[in-house]
XYZ file of N, CA, C and O in Angstrom:
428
model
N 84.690 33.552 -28.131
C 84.884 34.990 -28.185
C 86.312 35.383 -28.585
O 86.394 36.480 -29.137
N 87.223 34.838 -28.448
C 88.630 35.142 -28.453
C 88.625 34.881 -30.110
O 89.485 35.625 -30.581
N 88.039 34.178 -31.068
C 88.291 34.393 -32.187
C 87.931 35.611 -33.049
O 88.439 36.135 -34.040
N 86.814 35.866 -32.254
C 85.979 37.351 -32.858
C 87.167 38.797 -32.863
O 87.119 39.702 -33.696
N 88.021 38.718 -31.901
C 89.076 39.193 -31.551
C 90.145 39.112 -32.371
O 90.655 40.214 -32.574
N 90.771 38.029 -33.021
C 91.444 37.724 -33.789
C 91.371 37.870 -34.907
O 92.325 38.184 -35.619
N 90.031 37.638 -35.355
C 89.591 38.175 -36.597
C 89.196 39.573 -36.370
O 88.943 39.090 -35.266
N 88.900 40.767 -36.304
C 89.640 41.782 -35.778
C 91.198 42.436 -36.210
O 91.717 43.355 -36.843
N 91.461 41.449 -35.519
C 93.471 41.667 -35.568
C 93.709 41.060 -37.479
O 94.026 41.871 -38.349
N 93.527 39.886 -37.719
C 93.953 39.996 -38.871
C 93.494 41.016 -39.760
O 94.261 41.552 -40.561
N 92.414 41.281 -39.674
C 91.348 42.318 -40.418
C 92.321 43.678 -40.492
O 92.748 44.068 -41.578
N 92.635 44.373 -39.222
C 93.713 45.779 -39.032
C 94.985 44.746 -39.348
O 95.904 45.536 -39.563
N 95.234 44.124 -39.414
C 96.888 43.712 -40.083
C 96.791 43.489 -40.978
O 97.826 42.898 -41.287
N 96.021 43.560 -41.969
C 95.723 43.127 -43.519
C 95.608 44.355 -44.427
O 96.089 44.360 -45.560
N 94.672 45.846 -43.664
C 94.427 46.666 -43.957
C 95.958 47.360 -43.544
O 96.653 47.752 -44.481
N 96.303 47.459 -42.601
C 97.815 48.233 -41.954
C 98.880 47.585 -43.522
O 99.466 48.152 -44.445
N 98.744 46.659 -43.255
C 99.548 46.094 -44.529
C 99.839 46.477 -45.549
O 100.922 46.709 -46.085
N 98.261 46.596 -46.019
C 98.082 47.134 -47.499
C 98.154 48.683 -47.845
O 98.326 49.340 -48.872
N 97.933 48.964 -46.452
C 98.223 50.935 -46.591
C 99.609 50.814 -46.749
O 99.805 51.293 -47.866
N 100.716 50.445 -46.278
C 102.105 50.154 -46.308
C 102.354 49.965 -47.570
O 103.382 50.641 -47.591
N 102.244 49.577 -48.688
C 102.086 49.586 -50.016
C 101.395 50.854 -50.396
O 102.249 51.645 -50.797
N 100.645 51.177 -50.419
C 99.895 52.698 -50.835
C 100.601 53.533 -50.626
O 100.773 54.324 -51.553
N 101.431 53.798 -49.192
C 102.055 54.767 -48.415
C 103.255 54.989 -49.294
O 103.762 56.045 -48.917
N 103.697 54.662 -49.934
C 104.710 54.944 -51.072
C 106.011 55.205 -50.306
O 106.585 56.129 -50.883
N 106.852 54.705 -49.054
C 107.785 54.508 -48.178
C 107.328 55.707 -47.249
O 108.191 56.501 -46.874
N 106.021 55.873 -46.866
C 105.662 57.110 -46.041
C 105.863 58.097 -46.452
O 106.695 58.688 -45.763
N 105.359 58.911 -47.671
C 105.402 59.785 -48.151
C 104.241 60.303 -48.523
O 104.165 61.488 -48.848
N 103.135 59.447 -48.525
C 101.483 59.881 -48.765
C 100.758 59.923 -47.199
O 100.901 58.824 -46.663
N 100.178 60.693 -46.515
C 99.836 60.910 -45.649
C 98.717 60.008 -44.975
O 98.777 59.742 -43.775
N 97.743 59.569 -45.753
C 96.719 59.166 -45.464
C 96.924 57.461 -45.254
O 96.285 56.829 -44.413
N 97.518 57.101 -45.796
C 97.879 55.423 -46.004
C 98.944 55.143 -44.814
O 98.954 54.193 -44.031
N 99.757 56.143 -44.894
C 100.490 56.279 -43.480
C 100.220 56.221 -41.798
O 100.866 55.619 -40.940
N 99.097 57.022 -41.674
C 98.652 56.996 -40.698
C 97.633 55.395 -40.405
O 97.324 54.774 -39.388
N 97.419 55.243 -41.597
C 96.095 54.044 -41.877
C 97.176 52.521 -41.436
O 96.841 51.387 -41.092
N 98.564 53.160 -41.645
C 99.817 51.817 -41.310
C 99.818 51.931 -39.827
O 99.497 51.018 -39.066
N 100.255 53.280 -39.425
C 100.595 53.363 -37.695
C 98.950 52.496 -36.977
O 98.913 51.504 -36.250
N 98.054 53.118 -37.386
C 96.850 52.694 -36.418
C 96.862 51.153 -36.304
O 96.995 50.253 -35.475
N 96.611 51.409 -37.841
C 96.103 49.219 -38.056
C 97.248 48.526 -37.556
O 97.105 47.350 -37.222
N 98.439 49.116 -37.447
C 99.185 47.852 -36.890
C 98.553 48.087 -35.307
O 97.857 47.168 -34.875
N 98.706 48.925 -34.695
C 98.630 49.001 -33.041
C 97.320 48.761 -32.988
O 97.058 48.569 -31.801
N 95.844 48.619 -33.983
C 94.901 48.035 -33.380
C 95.142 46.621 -33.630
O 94.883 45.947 -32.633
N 95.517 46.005 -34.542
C 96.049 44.283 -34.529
C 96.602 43.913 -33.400
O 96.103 43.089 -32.634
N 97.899 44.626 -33.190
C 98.504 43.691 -32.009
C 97.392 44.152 -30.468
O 97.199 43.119 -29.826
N 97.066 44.720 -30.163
C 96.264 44.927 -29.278
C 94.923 44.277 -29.015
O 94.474 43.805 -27.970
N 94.329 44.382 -30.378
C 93.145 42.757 -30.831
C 93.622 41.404 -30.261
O 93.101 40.593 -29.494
N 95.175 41.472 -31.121
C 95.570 40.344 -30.673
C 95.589 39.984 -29.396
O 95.113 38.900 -29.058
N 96.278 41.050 -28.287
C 96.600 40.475 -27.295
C 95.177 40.593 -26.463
O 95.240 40.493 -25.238
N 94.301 40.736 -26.894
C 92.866 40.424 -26.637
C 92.179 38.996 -26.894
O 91.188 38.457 -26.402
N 92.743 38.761 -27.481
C 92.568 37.112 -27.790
C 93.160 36.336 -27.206
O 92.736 35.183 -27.133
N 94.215 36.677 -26.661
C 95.272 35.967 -25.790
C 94.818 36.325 -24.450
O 95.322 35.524 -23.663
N 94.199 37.047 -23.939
C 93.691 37.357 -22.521
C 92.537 36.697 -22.484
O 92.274 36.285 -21.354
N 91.763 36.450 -23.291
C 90.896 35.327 -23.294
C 90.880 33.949 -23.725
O 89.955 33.172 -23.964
N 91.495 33.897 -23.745
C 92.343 31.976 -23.735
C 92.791 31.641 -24.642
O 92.945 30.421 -24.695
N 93.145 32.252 -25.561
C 93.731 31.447 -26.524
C 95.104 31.306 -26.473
O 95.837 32.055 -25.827
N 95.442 30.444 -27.082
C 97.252 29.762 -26.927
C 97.858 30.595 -28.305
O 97.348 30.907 -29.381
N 98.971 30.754 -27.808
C 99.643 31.906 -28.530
C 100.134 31.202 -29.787
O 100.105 31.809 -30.857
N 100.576 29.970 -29.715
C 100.721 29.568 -31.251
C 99.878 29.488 -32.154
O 100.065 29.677 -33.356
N 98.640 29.126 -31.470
C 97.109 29.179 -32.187
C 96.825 30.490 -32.956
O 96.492 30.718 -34.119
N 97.040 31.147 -32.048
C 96.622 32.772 -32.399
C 97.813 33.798 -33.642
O 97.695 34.633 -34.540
N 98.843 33.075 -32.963
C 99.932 33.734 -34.088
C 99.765 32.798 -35.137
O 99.747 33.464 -36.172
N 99.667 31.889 -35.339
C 99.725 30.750 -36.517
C 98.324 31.419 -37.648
O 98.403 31.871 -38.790
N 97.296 31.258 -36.872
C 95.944 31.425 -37.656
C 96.337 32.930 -38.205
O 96.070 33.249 -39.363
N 97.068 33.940 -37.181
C 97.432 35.282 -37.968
C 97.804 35.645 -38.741
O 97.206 36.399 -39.510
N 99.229 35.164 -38.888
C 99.607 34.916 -39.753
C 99.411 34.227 -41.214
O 99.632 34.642 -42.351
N 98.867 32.910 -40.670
C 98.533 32.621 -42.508
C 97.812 33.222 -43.046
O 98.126 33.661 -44.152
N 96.330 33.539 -42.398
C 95.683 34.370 -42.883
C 96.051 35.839 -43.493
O 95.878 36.320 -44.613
N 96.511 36.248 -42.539
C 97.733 37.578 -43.357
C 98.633 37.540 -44.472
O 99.214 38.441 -45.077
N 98.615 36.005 -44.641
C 99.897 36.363 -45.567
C 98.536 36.093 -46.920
O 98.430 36.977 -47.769
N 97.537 34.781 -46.999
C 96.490 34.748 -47.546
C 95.947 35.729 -48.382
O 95.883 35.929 -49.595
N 95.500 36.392 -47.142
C 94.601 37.853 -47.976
C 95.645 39.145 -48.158
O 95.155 40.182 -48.606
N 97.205 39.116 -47.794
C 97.403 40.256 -48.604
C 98.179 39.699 -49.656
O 98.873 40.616 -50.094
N 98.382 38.742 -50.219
C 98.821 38.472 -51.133
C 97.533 37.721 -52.306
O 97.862 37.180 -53.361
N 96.383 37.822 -51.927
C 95.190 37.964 -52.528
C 94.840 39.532 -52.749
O 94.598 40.026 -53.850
N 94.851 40.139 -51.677
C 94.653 41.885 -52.204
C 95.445 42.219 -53.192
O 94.902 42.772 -54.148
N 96.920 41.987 -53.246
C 98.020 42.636 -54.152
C 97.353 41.807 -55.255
O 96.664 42.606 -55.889
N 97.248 40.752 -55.711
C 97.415 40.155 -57.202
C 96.058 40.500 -57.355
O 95.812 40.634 -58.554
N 94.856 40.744 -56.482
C 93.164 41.469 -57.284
C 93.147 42.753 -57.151
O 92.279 43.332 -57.805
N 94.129 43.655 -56.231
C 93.679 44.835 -56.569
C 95.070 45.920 -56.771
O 94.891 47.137 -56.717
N 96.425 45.341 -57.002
C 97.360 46.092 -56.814
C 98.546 45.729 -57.869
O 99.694 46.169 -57.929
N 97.810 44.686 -58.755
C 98.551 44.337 -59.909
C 99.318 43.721 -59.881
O 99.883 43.671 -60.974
N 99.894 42.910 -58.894
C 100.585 42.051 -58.247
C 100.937 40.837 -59.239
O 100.186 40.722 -60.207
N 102.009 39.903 -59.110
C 101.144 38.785 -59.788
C 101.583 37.599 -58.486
O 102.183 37.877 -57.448
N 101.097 36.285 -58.898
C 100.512 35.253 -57.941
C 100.480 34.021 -58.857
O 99.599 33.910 -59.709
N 101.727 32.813 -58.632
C 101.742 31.744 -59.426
C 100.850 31.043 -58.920
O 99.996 31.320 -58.077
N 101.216 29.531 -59.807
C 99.837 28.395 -59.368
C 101.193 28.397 -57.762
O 100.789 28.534 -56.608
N 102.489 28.244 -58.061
C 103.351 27.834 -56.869
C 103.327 28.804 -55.507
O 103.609 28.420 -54.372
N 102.966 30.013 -55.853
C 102.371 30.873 -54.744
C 101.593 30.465 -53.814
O 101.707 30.343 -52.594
N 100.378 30.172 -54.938
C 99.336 29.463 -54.425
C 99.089 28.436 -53.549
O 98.398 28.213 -52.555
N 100.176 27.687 -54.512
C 100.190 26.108 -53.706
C 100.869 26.517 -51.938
O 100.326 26.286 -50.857
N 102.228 27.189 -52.222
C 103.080 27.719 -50.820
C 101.453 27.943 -49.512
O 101.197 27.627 -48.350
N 100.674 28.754 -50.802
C 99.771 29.714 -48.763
C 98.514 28.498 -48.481
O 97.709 28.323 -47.566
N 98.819 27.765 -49.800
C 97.371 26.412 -49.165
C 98.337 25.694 -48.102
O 97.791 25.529 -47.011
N 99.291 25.362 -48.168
C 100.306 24.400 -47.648
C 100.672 25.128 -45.775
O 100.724 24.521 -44.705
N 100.844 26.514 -46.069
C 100.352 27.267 -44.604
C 99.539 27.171 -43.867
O 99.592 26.859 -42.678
N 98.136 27.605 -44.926
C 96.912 27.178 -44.187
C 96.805 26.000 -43.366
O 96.662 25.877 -42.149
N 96.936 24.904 -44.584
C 96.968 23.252 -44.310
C 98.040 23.165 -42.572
O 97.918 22.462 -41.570
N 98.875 24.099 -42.905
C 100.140 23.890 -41.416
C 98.860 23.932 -39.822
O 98.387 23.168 -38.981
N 98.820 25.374 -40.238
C 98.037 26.172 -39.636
C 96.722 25.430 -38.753
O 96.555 25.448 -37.533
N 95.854 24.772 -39.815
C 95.034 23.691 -39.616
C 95.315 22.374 -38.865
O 94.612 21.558 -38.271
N 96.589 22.496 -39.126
C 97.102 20.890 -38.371
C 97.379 21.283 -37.103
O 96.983 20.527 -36.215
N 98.102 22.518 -36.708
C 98.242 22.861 -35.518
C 97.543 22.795 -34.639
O 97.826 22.201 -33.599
N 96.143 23.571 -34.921
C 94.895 23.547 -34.719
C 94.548 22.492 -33.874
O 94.341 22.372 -32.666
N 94.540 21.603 -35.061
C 93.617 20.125 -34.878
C 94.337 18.989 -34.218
O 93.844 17.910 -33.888
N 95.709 19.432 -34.057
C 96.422 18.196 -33.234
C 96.323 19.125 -31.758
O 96.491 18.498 -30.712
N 96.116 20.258 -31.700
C 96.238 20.370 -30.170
C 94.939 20.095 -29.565
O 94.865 20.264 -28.348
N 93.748 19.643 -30.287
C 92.598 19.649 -29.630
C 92.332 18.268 -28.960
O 92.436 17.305 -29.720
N 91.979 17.989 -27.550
C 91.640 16.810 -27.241
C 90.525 15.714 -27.765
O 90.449 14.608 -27.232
């Protein structure tokens, strides 16, 4: 259950994110408000995941890469962004971190 939660949180930190880009330094109204919420429903998801057992490096680690993942997949498919093969390689190499963390803390 605590992942359902997390995914959640990256989901409003991905979207909070990407309104932050739209929001044009807070000057468009709607993308603005779409920044204030999604961040305070993420960290609050988050710390919903953490009240149900999960270990905080777990939870910030998987958040993070994934965040950095899909908004730097949103910007280069929908915001004109661009995204090298070395970009690329950098957020597999996160993931890959991310994954190891994972998998070495499990008994």
């Amino acid at each position: 259950m605590p992942w359902l939660w997390l995914t959640g949180a990256i989901i409003a930190e991905v979207t909070a994110t990407t309104s932050l880009k739209l929001s044009e330094g807070f000057t468009r109204t709607i993308p603005s408000i779409v920044v204030v919420v999604g961040y305070g429903a993420a960290f609050w998801l988050l710390s919903q995941s953490l009240v149900r057992g999960m270990d905080l490096g777990i939870a910030y680690g998987v958040w993070a890469a994934f965040g950095v993942a899909l908004v730097a997949t949103i910007g280069a498919v929908f915001l004109g962004e661009s995204l090298t093969w070395i970009q690329v390689c950098g957020i597999a190499l996160v993931i890959a971190g991310v994954m190891a963390l994972e998998m070495g803390g499990q008994r």
